[in-house]
PDB file of C-alpha atoms and ligand atoms in Angstrom:
ATOM      1  CA  MET Q  22     -74.323-141.372 198.701  1.00  0.00           C
ATOM      2  CA  ILE Q  23     -73.989-144.497 198.493  1.00  0.00           C
ATOM      3  CA  ASP Q  24     -77.015-146.192 196.346  1.00  0.00           C
ATOM      4  CA  GLU Q  25     -76.415-149.924 195.526  1.00  0.00           C
ATOM      5  CA  PHE Q  26     -76.030-151.715 192.878  1.00  0.00           C
ATOM      6  CA  ASN Q  27     -75.446-154.768 191.068  1.00  0.00           C
ATOM      7  CA  VAL Q  28     -71.902-156.649 189.737  1.00  0.00           C
ATOM      8  CA  LEU Q  29     -71.711-160.238 188.104  1.00  0.00           C
ATOM      9  CA  ALA Q  30     -68.996-161.739 190.278  1.00  0.00           C
ATOM     10  CA  GLY Q  31     -68.391-165.642 189.612  1.00  0.00           C
ATOM     11  CA  GLY Q  32     -71.475-166.432 187.530  1.00  0.00           C
ATOM     12  CA  GLU Q  33     -73.039-165.002 190.886  1.00  0.00           C
ATOM     13  CA  GLU Q  34     -74.680-161.681 190.960  1.00  0.00           C
ATOM     14  CA  ILE Q  35     -74.295-160.086 194.566  1.00  0.00           C
ATOM     15  CA  SER Q  36     -75.055-156.647 195.290  1.00  0.00           C
ATOM     16  CA  ARG Q  37     -72.594-153.838 196.342  1.00  0.00           C
ATOM     17  CA  PRO Q  38     -72.376-150.661 197.028  1.00  0.00           C
ATOM     18  CA  GLN Q  39     -71.460-147.772 194.883  1.00  0.00           C
ATOM     19  CA  GLN Q  40     -70.357-144.823 195.961  1.00  0.00           C
ATOM     20  CA  GLN Q  41     -70.955-141.526 194.012  1.00  0.00           C
ATOM     21  CA  LEU Q  42     -69.467-138.300 194.195  1.00  0.00           C
ATOM     22  CA  GLU Q  43     -71.416-135.386 195.056  1.00  0.00           C
ATOM     23  CA  ALA Q  44     -70.284-132.585 193.218  1.00  0.00           C
ATOM     24  CA  ALA Q  45     -70.396-128.970 194.461  1.00  0.00           C
ATOM     25  CA  VAL Q  46     -71.111-125.725 191.241  1.00  0.00           C
ATOM     26  CA  VAL Q  47     -68.265-122.850 193.257  1.00  0.00           C
ATOM     27  CA  THR Q  48     -68.959-119.907 191.557  1.00  0.00           C
ATOM     28  CA  GLY Q  49     -66.237-117.556 191.622  1.00  0.00           C
ATOM     29  CA  ALA Q  50     -64.349-120.127 192.257  1.00  0.00           C
ATOM     30  CA  ALA Q  51     -60.674-119.073 190.914  1.00  0.00           C
ATOM     31  CA  MET Q  52     -59.295-116.731 193.585  1.00  0.00           C
ATOM     32  CA  GLY Q  53     -59.593-115.194 196.889  1.00  0.00           C
ATOM     33  CA  ILE Q  54     -62.923-116.240 199.146  1.00  0.00           C
ATOM     34  CA  GLY Q  55     -64.142-118.843 196.022  1.00  0.00           C
ATOM     35  CA  ARG Q  56     -61.089-120.459 195.995  1.00  0.00           C
ATOM     36  CA  ALA Q  57     -60.013-121.524 199.947  1.00  0.00           C
ATOM     37  CA  ILE Q  58     -64.479-122.939 199.397  1.00  0.00           C
ATOM     38  CA  SER Q  59     -62.895-124.835 197.073  1.00  0.00           C
ATOM     39  CA  ALA Q  60     -59.943-126.382 198.604  1.00  0.00           C
ATOM     40  CA  ARG Q  61     -61.663-126.442 201.799  1.00  0.00           C
ATOM     41  CA  LEU Q  62     -65.292-128.935 199.984  1.00  0.00           C
ATOM     42  CA  ILE Q  63     -62.916-131.613 198.215  1.00  0.00           C
ATOM     43  CA  ALA Q  64     -60.670-131.442 201.876  1.00  0.00           C
ATOM     44  CA  ASP Q  65     -64.493-132.783 201.796  1.00  0.00           C
ATOM     45  CA  GLY Q  66     -64.094-135.251 199.595  1.00  0.00           C
ATOM     46  CA  ILE Q  67     -66.854-133.387 196.709  1.00  0.00           C
ATOM     47  CA  ILE Q  68     -65.779-132.591 192.945  1.00  0.00           C
ATOM     48  CA  VAL Q  69     -66.109-128.992 193.118  1.00  0.00           C
ATOM     49  CA  ILE Q  70     -66.548-127.167 189.102  1.00  0.00           C
ATOM     50  CA  ALA Q  71     -65.657-123.922 189.218  1.00  0.00           C
ATOM     51  CA  LEU Q  72     -67.429-121.503 187.438  1.00  0.00           C
ATOM     52  CA  ASP Q  73     -65.365-118.546 186.622  1.00  0.00           C
ATOM     53  CA  ARG Q  74     -64.440-116.061 184.098  1.00  0.00           C
ATOM     54  CA  ASP Q  75     -60.789-115.919 184.021  1.00  0.00           C
ATOM     55  CA  PRO Q  76     -59.238-118.918 181.915  1.00  0.00           C
ATOM     56  CA  ALA Q  77     -55.969-117.372 184.041  1.00  0.00           C
ATOM     57  CA  ALA Q  78     -57.130-118.087 186.992  1.00  0.00           C
ATOM     58  CA  LEU Q  79     -58.962-120.624 186.570  1.00  0.00           C
ATOM     59  CA  GLU Q  80     -55.847-123.062 185.568  1.00  0.00           C
ATOM     60  CA  LEU Q  81     -53.167-121.505 187.835  1.00  0.00           C
ATOM     61  CA  THR Q  82     -56.190-122.903 190.973  1.00  0.00           C
ATOM     62  CA  ALA Q  83     -56.716-125.414 188.238  1.00  0.00           C
ATOM     63  CA  ALA Q  84     -53.151-127.037 188.586  1.00  0.00           C
ATOM     64  CA  GLU Q  85     -53.164-125.859 193.015  1.00  0.00           C
ATOM     65  CA  LEU Q  86     -56.049-128.044 193.973  1.00  0.00           C
ATOM     66  CA  GLY Q  87     -55.820-130.573 192.295  1.00  0.00           C
ATOM     67  CA  ASP Q  88     -57.891-133.175 190.140  1.00  0.00           C
ATOM     68  CA  SER Q  89     -61.311-132.354 191.828  1.00  0.00           C
ATOM     69  CA  PHE Q  90     -61.215-129.143 191.357  1.00  0.00           C
ATOM     70  CA  VAL Q  91     -63.376-129.180 187.534  1.00  0.00           C
ATOM     71  CA  PRO Q  92     -62.932-125.483 185.598  1.00  0.00           C
ATOM     72  CA  VAL Q  93     -65.601-124.445 184.054  1.00  0.00           C
ATOM     73  CA  VAL Q  94     -65.332-121.050 182.245  1.00  0.00           C
ATOM     74  CA  GLY Q  95     -68.477-119.062 181.930  1.00  0.00           C
ATOM     75  CA  ASP Q  96     -69.881-115.254 183.456  1.00  0.00           C
ATOM     76  CA  VAL Q  97     -73.054-115.604 187.017  1.00  0.00           C
ATOM     77  CA  SER Q  98     -74.276-112.853 184.544  1.00  0.00           C
ATOM     78  CA  VAL Q  99     -75.620-115.494 181.915  1.00  0.00           C
ATOM     79  CA  TRP Q 100     -78.388-118.126 182.700  1.00  0.00           C
ATOM     80  CA  SER Q 101     -76.281-120.735 180.479  1.00  0.00           C
ATOM     81  CA  ASP Q 102     -73.476-120.922 182.192  1.00  0.00           C
ATOM     82  CA  HIS Q 103     -75.104-121.776 185.120  1.00  0.00           C
ATOM     83  CA  GLU Q 104     -76.701-124.771 183.031  1.00  0.00           C
ATOM     84  CA  HIS Q 105     -73.422-126.067 181.750  1.00  0.00           C
ATOM     85  CA  ALA Q 106     -71.742-125.683 184.727  1.00  0.00           C
ATOM     86  CA  ALA Q 107     -75.000-127.574 186.619  1.00  0.00           C
ATOM     87  CA  ASP Q 108     -74.333-130.457 183.432  1.00  0.00           C
ATOM     88  CA  VAL Q 109     -70.791-130.427 184.407  1.00  0.00           C
ATOM     89  CA  ALA Q 110     -71.842-131.335 188.390  1.00  0.00           C
ATOM     90  CA  GLU Q 111     -74.038-133.747 187.157  1.00  0.00           C
ATOM     91  CA  GLY Q 112     -71.846-135.492 184.022  1.00  0.00           C
ATOM     92  CA  LEU Q 113     -69.150-135.517 186.805  1.00  0.00           C
ATOM     93  CA  GLY Q 114     -71.944-137.509 189.862  1.00  0.00           C
ATOM     94  CA  VAL Q 115     -74.540-135.494 191.867  1.00  0.00           C
ATOM     95  CA  LEU Q 116     -75.236-132.150 192.175  1.00  0.00           C
ATOM     96  CA  LYS Q 117     -76.059-131.614 195.763  1.00  0.00           C
ATOM     97  CA  TYR Q 118     -74.264-127.912 197.074  1.00  0.00           C
ATOM     98  CA  TRP Q 119     -73.569-124.981 195.319  1.00  0.00           C
ATOM     99  CA  VAL Q 120     -72.542-121.771 196.125  1.00  0.00           C
ATOM    100  CA  ASN Q 121     -73.348-117.859 194.865  1.00  0.00           C
ATOM    101  CA  ASN Q 122     -69.970-116.691 195.437  1.00  0.00           C
ATOM    102  CA  ALA Q 123     -68.525-114.328 192.714  1.00  0.00           C
ATOM    103  CA  GLY Q 124     -68.705-110.894 192.610  1.00  0.00           C
ATOM    104  CA  ILE Q 125     -67.204-107.204 191.935  1.00  0.00           C
ATOM    105  CA  ASP Q 126     -65.837-104.093 193.908  1.00  0.00           C
ATOM    106  CA  PHE Q 127     -68.395-101.707 192.753  1.00  0.00           C
ATOM    107  CA  PRO Q 128     -68.205 -99.070 194.439  1.00  0.00           C
ATOM    108  CA  GLY Q 129     -70.520 -95.132 193.913  1.00  0.00           C
ATOM    109  CA  ALA Q 130     -72.782 -93.919 195.574  1.00  0.00           C
ATOM    110  CA  ALA Q 131     -76.696 -93.002 193.874  1.00  0.00           C
ATOM    111  CA  HIS Q 132     -75.564 -90.289 192.619  1.00  0.00           C
ATOM    112  CA  GLU Q 133     -71.965 -91.442 190.269  1.00  0.00           C
ATOM    113  CA  MET Q 134     -74.677 -93.432 188.238  1.00  0.00           C
ATOM    114  CA  THR Q 135     -76.236 -94.179 185.341  1.00  0.00           C
ATOM    115  CA  ALA Q 136     -78.505 -96.909 183.826  1.00  0.00           C
ATOM    116  CA  GLU Q 137     -76.098 -99.346 182.371  1.00  0.00           C
ATOM    117  CA  ARG Q 138     -74.186 -98.704 184.853  1.00  0.00           C
ATOM    118  CA  ILE Q 139     -76.676-100.029 187.577  1.00  0.00           C
ATOM    119  CA  GLU Q 140     -77.809-102.838 185.462  1.00  0.00           C
ATOM    120  CA  ARG Q 141     -73.920-104.173 185.455  1.00  0.00           C
ATOM    121  CA  GLY Q 142     -73.021-104.473 188.940  1.00  0.00           C
ATOM    122  CA  THR Q 143     -77.302-105.982 189.652  1.00  0.00           C
ATOM    123  CA  ARG Q 144     -76.628-108.819 187.220  1.00  0.00           C
ATOM    124  CA  VAL Q 145     -73.134-110.019 188.756  1.00  0.00           C
ATOM    125  CA  LEU Q 146     -74.070-108.703 192.195  1.00  0.00           C
ATOM    126  CA  GLN Q 147     -77.800-110.018 192.218  1.00  0.00           C
ATOM    127  CA  PHE Q 148     -78.640-112.396 188.907  1.00  0.00           C
ATOM    128  CA  GLY Q 149     -76.241-113.990 189.824  1.00  0.00           C
ATOM    129  CA  ALA Q 150     -76.814-115.104 192.713  1.00  0.00           C
ATOM    130  CA  MET Q 151     -80.494-115.361 191.460  1.00  0.00           C
ATOM    131  CA  PHE Q 152     -79.950-117.486 189.274  1.00  0.00           C
ATOM    132  CA  GLY Q 153     -77.702-119.911 190.368  1.00  0.00           C
ATOM    133  CA  CYS Q 154     -80.299-120.168 193.011  1.00  0.00           C
ATOM    134  CA  SER Q 155     -82.785-120.773 190.190  1.00  0.00           C
ATOM    135  CA  ILE Q 156     -80.973-123.248 188.207  1.00  0.00           C
ATOM    136  CA  ALA Q 157     -79.019-125.039 191.491  1.00  0.00           C
ATOM    137  CA  VAL Q 158     -83.358-125.441 192.821  1.00  0.00           C
ATOM    138  CA  SER Q 159     -84.815-127.246 189.388  1.00  0.00           C
ATOM    139  CA  ARG Q 160     -81.542-130.019 188.896  1.00  0.00           C
ATOM    140  CA  MET Q 161     -82.424-130.658 192.505  1.00  0.00           C
ATOM    141  CA  THR Q 162     -85.839-131.265 192.848  1.00  0.00           C
ATOM    142  CA  GLU Q 163     -85.238-133.446 189.061  1.00  0.00           C
ATOM    143  CA  ALA Q 164     -83.062-135.527 190.639  1.00  0.00           C
ATOM    144  CA  GLY Q 165     -84.709-135.884 193.722  1.00  0.00           C
ATOM    145  CA  THR Q 166     -81.772-134.027 195.333  1.00  0.00           C
ATOM    146  CA  ARG Q 167     -81.411-133.342 198.935  1.00  0.00           C
ATOM    147  CA  GLY Q 168     -79.350-129.975 198.376  1.00  0.00           C
ATOM    148  CA  SER Q 169     -78.023-126.713 199.983  1.00  0.00           C
ATOM    149  CA  ILE Q 170     -77.441-123.798 198.842  1.00  0.00           C
ATOM    150  CA  VAL Q 171     -74.988-121.087 199.990  1.00  0.00           C
ATOM    151  CA  THR Q 172     -75.441-117.666 199.001  1.00  0.00           C
ATOM    152  CA  ILE Q 173     -72.291-115.050 200.190  1.00  0.00           C
ATOM    153  CA  SER Q 174     -73.388-111.635 200.435  1.00  0.00           C
ATOM    154  CA  SER Q 175     -71.649-109.285 202.385  1.00  0.00           C
ATOM    155  CA  ILE Q 176     -72.518-107.126 206.156  1.00  0.00           C
ATOM    156  CA  GLN Q 177     -72.796-104.754 203.131  1.00  0.00           C
ATOM    157  CA  GLY Q 178     -76.198-106.666 202.708  1.00  0.00           C
ATOM    158  CA  THR Q 179     -77.965-104.925 205.801  1.00  0.00           C
ATOM    159  CA  HIS Q 180     -75.595-102.498 206.276  1.00  0.00           C
ATOM    160  CA  ALA Q 181     -74.866 -99.517 204.722  1.00  0.00           C
ATOM    161  CA  PHE Q 182     -71.656 -98.659 203.161  1.00  0.00           C
ATOM    162  CA  PRO Q 183     -70.856 -95.608 202.490  1.00  0.00           C
ATOM    163  CA  ALA Q 184     -70.684 -95.187 198.776  1.00  0.00           C
ATOM    164  CA  TYR Q 185     -71.225 -98.143 197.158  1.00  0.00           C
ATOM    165  CA  TYR Q 186     -74.714 -97.721 196.542  1.00  0.00           C
ATOM    166  CA  VAL Q 187     -75.530-100.919 193.785  1.00  0.00           C
ATOM    167  CA  TYR Q 188     -73.121-102.710 195.866  1.00  0.00           C
ATOM    168  CA  GLY Q 189     -74.792-103.044 199.047  1.00  0.00           C
ATOM    169  CA  ALA Q 190     -78.337-103.039 197.971  1.00  0.00           C
ATOM    170  CA  ALA Q 191     -77.701-106.154 195.865  1.00  0.00           C
ATOM    171  CA  LYS Q 192     -75.395-107.808 198.575  1.00  0.00           C
ATOM    172  CA  ALA Q 193     -79.224-107.708 200.253  1.00  0.00           C
ATOM    173  CA  ALA Q 194     -80.662-108.333 197.732  1.00  0.00           C
ATOM    174  CA  VAL Q 195     -79.620-112.203 197.729  1.00  0.00           C
ATOM    175  CA  ILE Q 196     -80.016-112.770 201.527  1.00  0.00           C
ATOM    176  CA  GLN Q 197     -83.872-112.151 200.330  1.00  0.00           C
ATOM    177  CA  ALA Q 198     -83.396-114.656 197.459  1.00  0.00           C
ATOM    178  CA  THR Q 199     -81.637-116.928 200.005  1.00  0.00           C
ATOM    179  CA  ARG Q 200     -84.785-116.868 201.868  1.00  0.00           C
ATOM    180  CA  SER Q 201     -86.854-117.822 199.137  1.00  0.00           C
ATOM    181  CA  ILE Q 202     -85.107-120.616 198.299  1.00  0.00           C
ATOM    182  CA  ALA Q 203     -84.836-121.838 202.148  1.00  0.00           C
ATOM    183  CA  LEU Q 204     -89.277-121.374 202.673  1.00  0.00           C
ATOM    184  CA  ASP Q 205     -89.815-122.824 198.806  1.00  0.00           C
ATOM    185  CA  TYR Q 206     -87.540-125.860 198.898  1.00  0.00           C
ATOM    186  CA  ALA Q 207     -87.753-126.696 202.799  1.00  0.00           C
ATOM    187  CA  PRO Q 208     -90.566-129.286 201.242  1.00  0.00           C
ATOM    188  CA  TYR Q 209     -87.871-130.799 199.336  1.00  0.00           C
ATOM    189  CA  GLY Q 210     -85.411-131.521 201.336  1.00  0.00           C
ATOM    190  CA  ILE Q 211     -83.712-128.725 199.925  1.00  0.00           C
ATOM    191  CA  ARG Q 212     -81.406-125.666 202.554  1.00  0.00           C
ATOM    192  CA  ALA Q 213     -79.722-122.460 201.555  1.00  0.00           C
ATOM    193  CA  ASN Q 214     -78.760-119.469 203.638  1.00  0.00           C
ATOM    194  CA  SER Q 215     -76.254-116.644 203.455  1.00  0.00           C
ATOM    195  CA  VAL Q 216     -72.625-115.577 205.054  1.00  0.00           C
ATOM    196  CA  LEU Q 217     -72.160-112.003 205.511  1.00  0.00           C
ATOM    197  CA  PRO Q 218     -68.096-111.412 205.222  1.00  0.00           C
ATOM    198  CA  GLY Q 219     -67.042-108.206 206.891  1.00  0.00           C
ATOM    199  CA  CYS Q 220     -62.948-107.122 205.581  1.00  0.00           C
ATOM    200  CA  ILE Q 221     -62.264-110.490 204.661  1.00  0.00           C
ATOM    201  CA  GLU Q 222     -57.958-110.477 202.276  1.00  0.00           C
ATOM    202  CA  THR Q 223     -58.542-110.785 198.891  1.00  0.00           C
ATOM    203  CA  PRO Q 224     -57.224-110.138 195.753  1.00  0.00           C
ATOM    204  CA  MET Q 225     -60.698-108.135 195.385  1.00  0.00           C
ATOM    205  CA  THR Q 226     -60.537-106.117 199.020  1.00  0.00           C
ATOM    206  CA  TYR Q 227     -55.898-105.637 197.411  1.00  0.00           C
ATOM    207  CA  THR Q 228     -58.467-103.515 194.972  1.00  0.00           C
ATOM    208  CA  THR Q 229     -59.817-101.424 197.442  1.00  0.00           C
ATOM    209  CA  LEU Q 230     -56.882-101.027 199.998  1.00  0.00           C
ATOM    210  CA  PRO Q 231     -55.181 -97.236 199.325  1.00  0.00           C
ATOM    211  CA  VAL Q 232     -52.747 -96.479 196.178  1.00  0.00           C
ATOM    212  CA  GLY Q 233     -49.105 -95.637 197.162  1.00  0.00           C
ATOM    213  CA  MET Q 234     -49.793 -97.074 201.430  1.00  0.00           C
ATOM    214  CA  ASP Q 235     -47.665-100.440 201.331  1.00  0.00           C
ATOM    215  CA  ARG Q 236     -50.374-103.601 201.501  1.00  0.00           C
ATOM    216  CA  ASP Q 237     -49.883-104.829 205.354  1.00  0.00           C
ATOM    217  CA  GLU Q 238     -49.583-101.706 206.382  1.00  0.00           C
ATOM    218  CA  ALA Q 239     -53.689-100.463 204.235  1.00  0.00           C
ATOM    219  CA  LEU Q 240     -55.427-103.743 205.965  1.00  0.00           C
ATOM    220  CA  ARG Q 241     -53.366-103.271 209.442  1.00  0.00           C
ATOM    221  CA  ARG Q 242     -55.666-100.070 208.735  1.00  0.00           C
ATOM    222  CA  GLU Q 243     -58.880-101.795 208.201  1.00  0.00           C
ATOM    223  CA  GLY Q 244     -58.359-104.693 210.087  1.00  0.00           C
ATOM    224  CA  GLU Q 245     -59.296-101.963 212.469  1.00  0.00           C
ATOM    225  CA  LEU Q 246     -62.125-101.191 212.268  1.00  0.00           C
ATOM    226  CA  SER Q 247     -63.019-104.730 212.649  1.00  0.00           C
ATOM    227  CA  PRO Q 248     -63.575-104.703 217.284  1.00  0.00           C
ATOM    228  CA  MET Q 249     -60.717-108.275 216.320  1.00  0.00           C
ATOM    229  CA  GLY Q 250     -58.593-105.765 215.205  1.00  0.00           C
ATOM    230  CA  ARG Q 251     -57.827-107.425 211.494  1.00  0.00           C
ATOM    231  CA  VAL Q 252     -59.104-108.663 208.508  1.00  0.00           C
ATOM    232  CA  GLY Q 253     -60.318-112.174 208.443  1.00  0.00           C
ATOM    233  CA  GLN Q 254     -58.717-114.805 205.617  1.00  0.00           C
ATOM    234  CA  PRO Q 255     -61.174-116.332 203.015  1.00  0.00           C
ATOM    235  CA  GLY Q 256     -60.314-120.127 205.084  1.00  0.00           C
ATOM    236  CA  GLU Q 257     -61.941-118.029 208.044  1.00  0.00           C
ATOM    237  CA  VAL Q 258     -65.126-117.919 205.279  1.00  0.00           C
ATOM    238  CA  ALA Q 259     -64.946-120.860 203.725  1.00  0.00           C
ATOM    239  CA  GLU Q 260     -65.222-122.748 207.468  1.00  0.00           C
ATOM    240  CA  LEU Q 261     -68.229-122.625 207.793  1.00  0.00           C
ATOM    241  CA  VAL Q 262     -69.845-122.838 204.172  1.00  0.00           C
ATOM    242  CA  SER Q 263     -68.071-126.584 204.504  1.00  0.00           C
ATOM    243  CA  PHE Q 264     -70.502-126.428 207.842  1.00  0.00           C
ATOM    244  CA  LEU Q 265     -74.112-125.313 206.460  1.00  0.00           C
ATOM    245  CA  LEU Q 266     -73.548-127.899 203.527  1.00  0.00           C
ATOM    246  CA  SER Q 267     -73.188-130.050 205.573  1.00  0.00           C
ATOM    247  CA  ASP Q 268     -75.788-132.651 207.147  1.00  0.00           C
ATOM    248  CA  LYS Q 269     -74.547-130.912 210.805  1.00  0.00           C
ATOM    249  CA  ALA Q 270     -76.285-128.049 209.294  1.00  0.00           C
ATOM    250  CA  SER Q 271     -79.258-130.429 208.126  1.00  0.00           C
ATOM    251  CA  TYR Q 272     -82.624-127.387 210.238  1.00  0.00           C
ATOM    252  CA  ILE Q 273     -80.323-124.732 209.879  1.00  0.00           C
ATOM    253  CA  SER Q 274     -81.859-122.652 206.764  1.00  0.00           C
ATOM    254  CA  GLY Q 275     -82.689-119.219 205.930  1.00  0.00           C
ATOM    255  CA  ALA Q 276     -79.994-118.028 207.551  1.00  0.00           C
ATOM    256  CA  GLU Q 277     -77.304-115.620 208.425  1.00  0.00           C
ATOM    257  CA  PHE Q 278     -74.399-115.002 209.343  1.00  0.00           C
ATOM    258  CA  THR Q 279     -72.025-113.120 209.350  1.00  0.00           C
ATOM    259  CA  VAL Q 280     -68.096-113.882 209.544  1.00  0.00           C
ATOM    260  CA  ASP Q 281     -66.890-110.519 210.303  1.00  0.00           C
ATOM    261  CA  GLY Q 282     -64.253-109.949 213.952  1.00  0.00           C
ATOM    262  CA  ALA Q 283     -67.552-108.758 215.247  1.00  0.00           C
ATOM    263  CA  SER Q 284     -67.500-105.450 212.970  1.00  0.00           C
ATOM    264  CA  THR Q 285     -71.428-105.342 212.675  1.00  0.00           C
ATOM    265  CA  THR Q 286     -72.067-105.214 216.034  1.00  0.00           C
ATOM    266  CA  ARG Q 287     -71.218-101.501 216.146  1.00  0.00           C
ATOM    267  CA  ALA Q 288     -72.131 -98.640 213.563  1.00  0.00           C
ATOM    268  CA  PHE Q 289     -68.935 -96.851 211.692  1.00  0.00           C
ATOM    269  CA  GLN Q 290     -68.204 -93.190 211.818  1.00  0.00           C
ATOM    270  CA  TYR Q 291     -66.888 -92.807 208.871  1.00  0.00           C
ATOM    271  CA  PRO Q 292     -66.759 -88.732 207.411  1.00  0.00           C
ATOM    272  CA  PRO Q 293     -69.571 -88.071 204.444  1.00  0.00           C
ATOM    273  CA  ILE Q 294     -69.038 -87.911 200.621  1.00  0.00           C
ATOM    274  CA  GLU Q 295     -67.622 -85.348 198.601  1.00  0.00           C
ATOM    275  CA  LEU Q 296     -70.413 -84.044 196.216  1.00  0.00           C
TER     276      LEU Q 296
HETATM  277  P1  NAD F 318     -62.065-111.730 194.782  1.00  0.00           P
HETATM  278  O1  NAD F 318     -62.304-110.080 193.270  1.00  0.00           O
HETATM  279  O2  NAD F 318     -60.984-112.051 195.684  1.00  0.00           O
HETATM  280  O3  NAD F 318     -62.558-113.446 193.869  1.00  0.00           O
HETATM  281  C1  NAD F 318     -63.955-113.069 193.219  1.00  0.00           C
HETATM  282  C2  NAD F 318     -63.775-114.419 191.825  1.00  0.00           C
HETATM  283  O4  NAD F 318     -65.429-114.304 191.117  1.00  0.00           O
HETATM  284  C3  NAD F 318     -62.732-113.863 191.640  1.00  0.00           C
HETATM  285  O5  NAD F 318     -62.051-115.175 190.078  1.00  0.00           O
HETATM  286  C4  NAD F 318     -63.363-113.503 189.317  1.00  0.00           C
HETATM  287  O6  NAD F 318     -62.713-113.712 188.364  1.00  0.00           O
HETATM  288  C5  NAD F 318     -65.056-114.331 189.424  1.00  0.00           C
HETATM  289  N1  NAD F 318     -65.858-113.096 189.428  1.00  0.00           N
HETATM  290  C6  NAD F 318     -66.247-112.380 189.377  1.00  0.00           C
HETATM  291  N2  NAD F 318     -66.658-111.947 188.311  1.00  0.00           N
HETATM  292  C7  NAD F 318     -67.385-112.932 188.245  1.00  0.00           C
HETATM  293  C8  NAD F 318     -68.516-112.756 187.501  1.00  0.00           C
HETATM  294  N3  NAD F 318     -69.545-111.870 186.697  1.00  0.00           N
HETATM  295  N4  NAD F 318     -68.541-114.419 186.799  1.00  0.00           N
HETATM  296  C9  NAD F 318     -67.425-115.929 187.368  1.00  0.00           C
HETATM  297  N5  NAD F 318     -66.982-115.161 188.196  1.00  0.00           N
HETATM  298  C10 NAD F 318     -66.710-113.917 188.691  1.00  0.00           C
HETATM  299  O7  NAD F 318     -63.520-111.689 195.461  1.00  0.00           O
HETATM  300  P2  NAD F 318     -63.482-112.250 196.734  1.00  0.00           P
HETATM  301  O8  NAD F 318     -63.259-110.974 197.837  1.00  0.00           O
HETATM  302  O9  NAD F 318     -62.923-113.514 196.545  1.00  0.00           O
HETATM  303  O10 NAD F 318     -64.972-112.300 196.559  1.00  0.00           O
HETATM  304  C11 NAD F 318     -65.813-112.992 196.765  1.00  0.00           C
HETATM  305  C12 NAD F 318     -66.965-113.179 197.168  1.00  0.00           C
HETATM  306  O11 NAD F 318     -67.554-112.944 198.522  1.00  0.00           O
HETATM  307  C13 NAD F 318     -68.005-111.646 195.706  1.00  0.00           C
HETATM  308  O12 NAD F 318     -69.623-112.220 196.661  1.00  0.00           O
HETATM  309  C14 NAD F 318     -68.286-110.445 197.319  1.00  0.00           C
HETATM  310  O13 NAD F 318     -68.835-109.727 197.198  1.00  0.00           O
HETATM  311  C15 NAD F 318     -67.800-111.124 198.675  1.00  0.00           C
HETATM  312  N6  NAD F 318     -67.316-110.938 199.896  1.00  0.00           N
HETATM  313  C16 NAD F 318     -66.033-109.838 199.641  1.00  0.00           C
HETATM  314  C17 NAD F 318     -65.708-109.268 200.964  1.00  0.00           C
HETATM  315  C18 NAD F 318     -64.321-109.204 201.149  1.00  0.00           C
HETATM  316  O14 NAD F 318     -63.431-108.609 201.948  1.00  0.00           O
HETATM  317  N7  NAD F 318     -63.435-109.796 200.111  1.00  0.00           N
HETATM  318  C19 NAD F 318     -66.388-109.273 201.640  1.00  0.00           C
HETATM  319  C20 NAD F 318     -67.868-108.929 202.033  1.00  0.00           C
HETATM  320  C21 NAD F 318     -68.261-110.194 200.300  1.00  0.00           C
END
């Protein structure tokens, strides 16, 4: 964003353009898809406020991505941690972008749940993104910023996967919350879209691979579930997020985009869950 400001040069007041930094809050930025999004946005010239609950991983990523990656330790299931990230962003530039990315793998079928487990998963996977959207639009409208929000959902938000009861429901909910944001804040120049990855090679995915199997072999087998015959890479999600946040996507809002190697074009045949 370019703002005019006045300076005194040789006693004469002249007007010079001042480059104001554009800032993005990216949640879950320390690793995986969030890390790739952060690297891509930094390459776009954006300063990234990296909200993540893992201080050690944040430190490692900050060392790799440099000064434009600003670590903020916090938990997306805590409202005030989002407020803190927004404060940091506004202290460094114009808070123009917000990426709700943080998530956890949360397997389990309905009969395996308790009230406490459902609440715990929902707090991170659903409330985390909803808190982020609420705070983003509050700050953007207060500042009069024409901002852009991306929420990382999942193909599990539109298609049921075996024994992912809470995860799938939360990922569906955040798609709808993002549509709601797009509708309500379009008149204020704010856009909001959801990105639905398929299987992407990240630390989260490693935790879901069969124990005892070589990682490459496990990823190869996982990749075979996709018509493209491979898993995706975090950078392939980050490219889309960068585009959706940018003014190049100026008429795109309230939409959902899969990054899944065509996986959701067909229905998978899984064996029944074991009771
Ligand atoms: P990851 O586990 O590799 O990285 C997630 C990051 O989020 C970590 O840095 C972690 O510390 C952080 N985080 C987790 N819970 C947090 C919390 N409560 N508060 C703050 N930070 C938190 O995961 P990923 O695979 O990169 O996933 C990123 C997003 O993409 C998630 O929302 C996930 O559900 C979604 N997704 C991933 C895949 C996949 O195949 N990897 C597929 C579809 C959707």
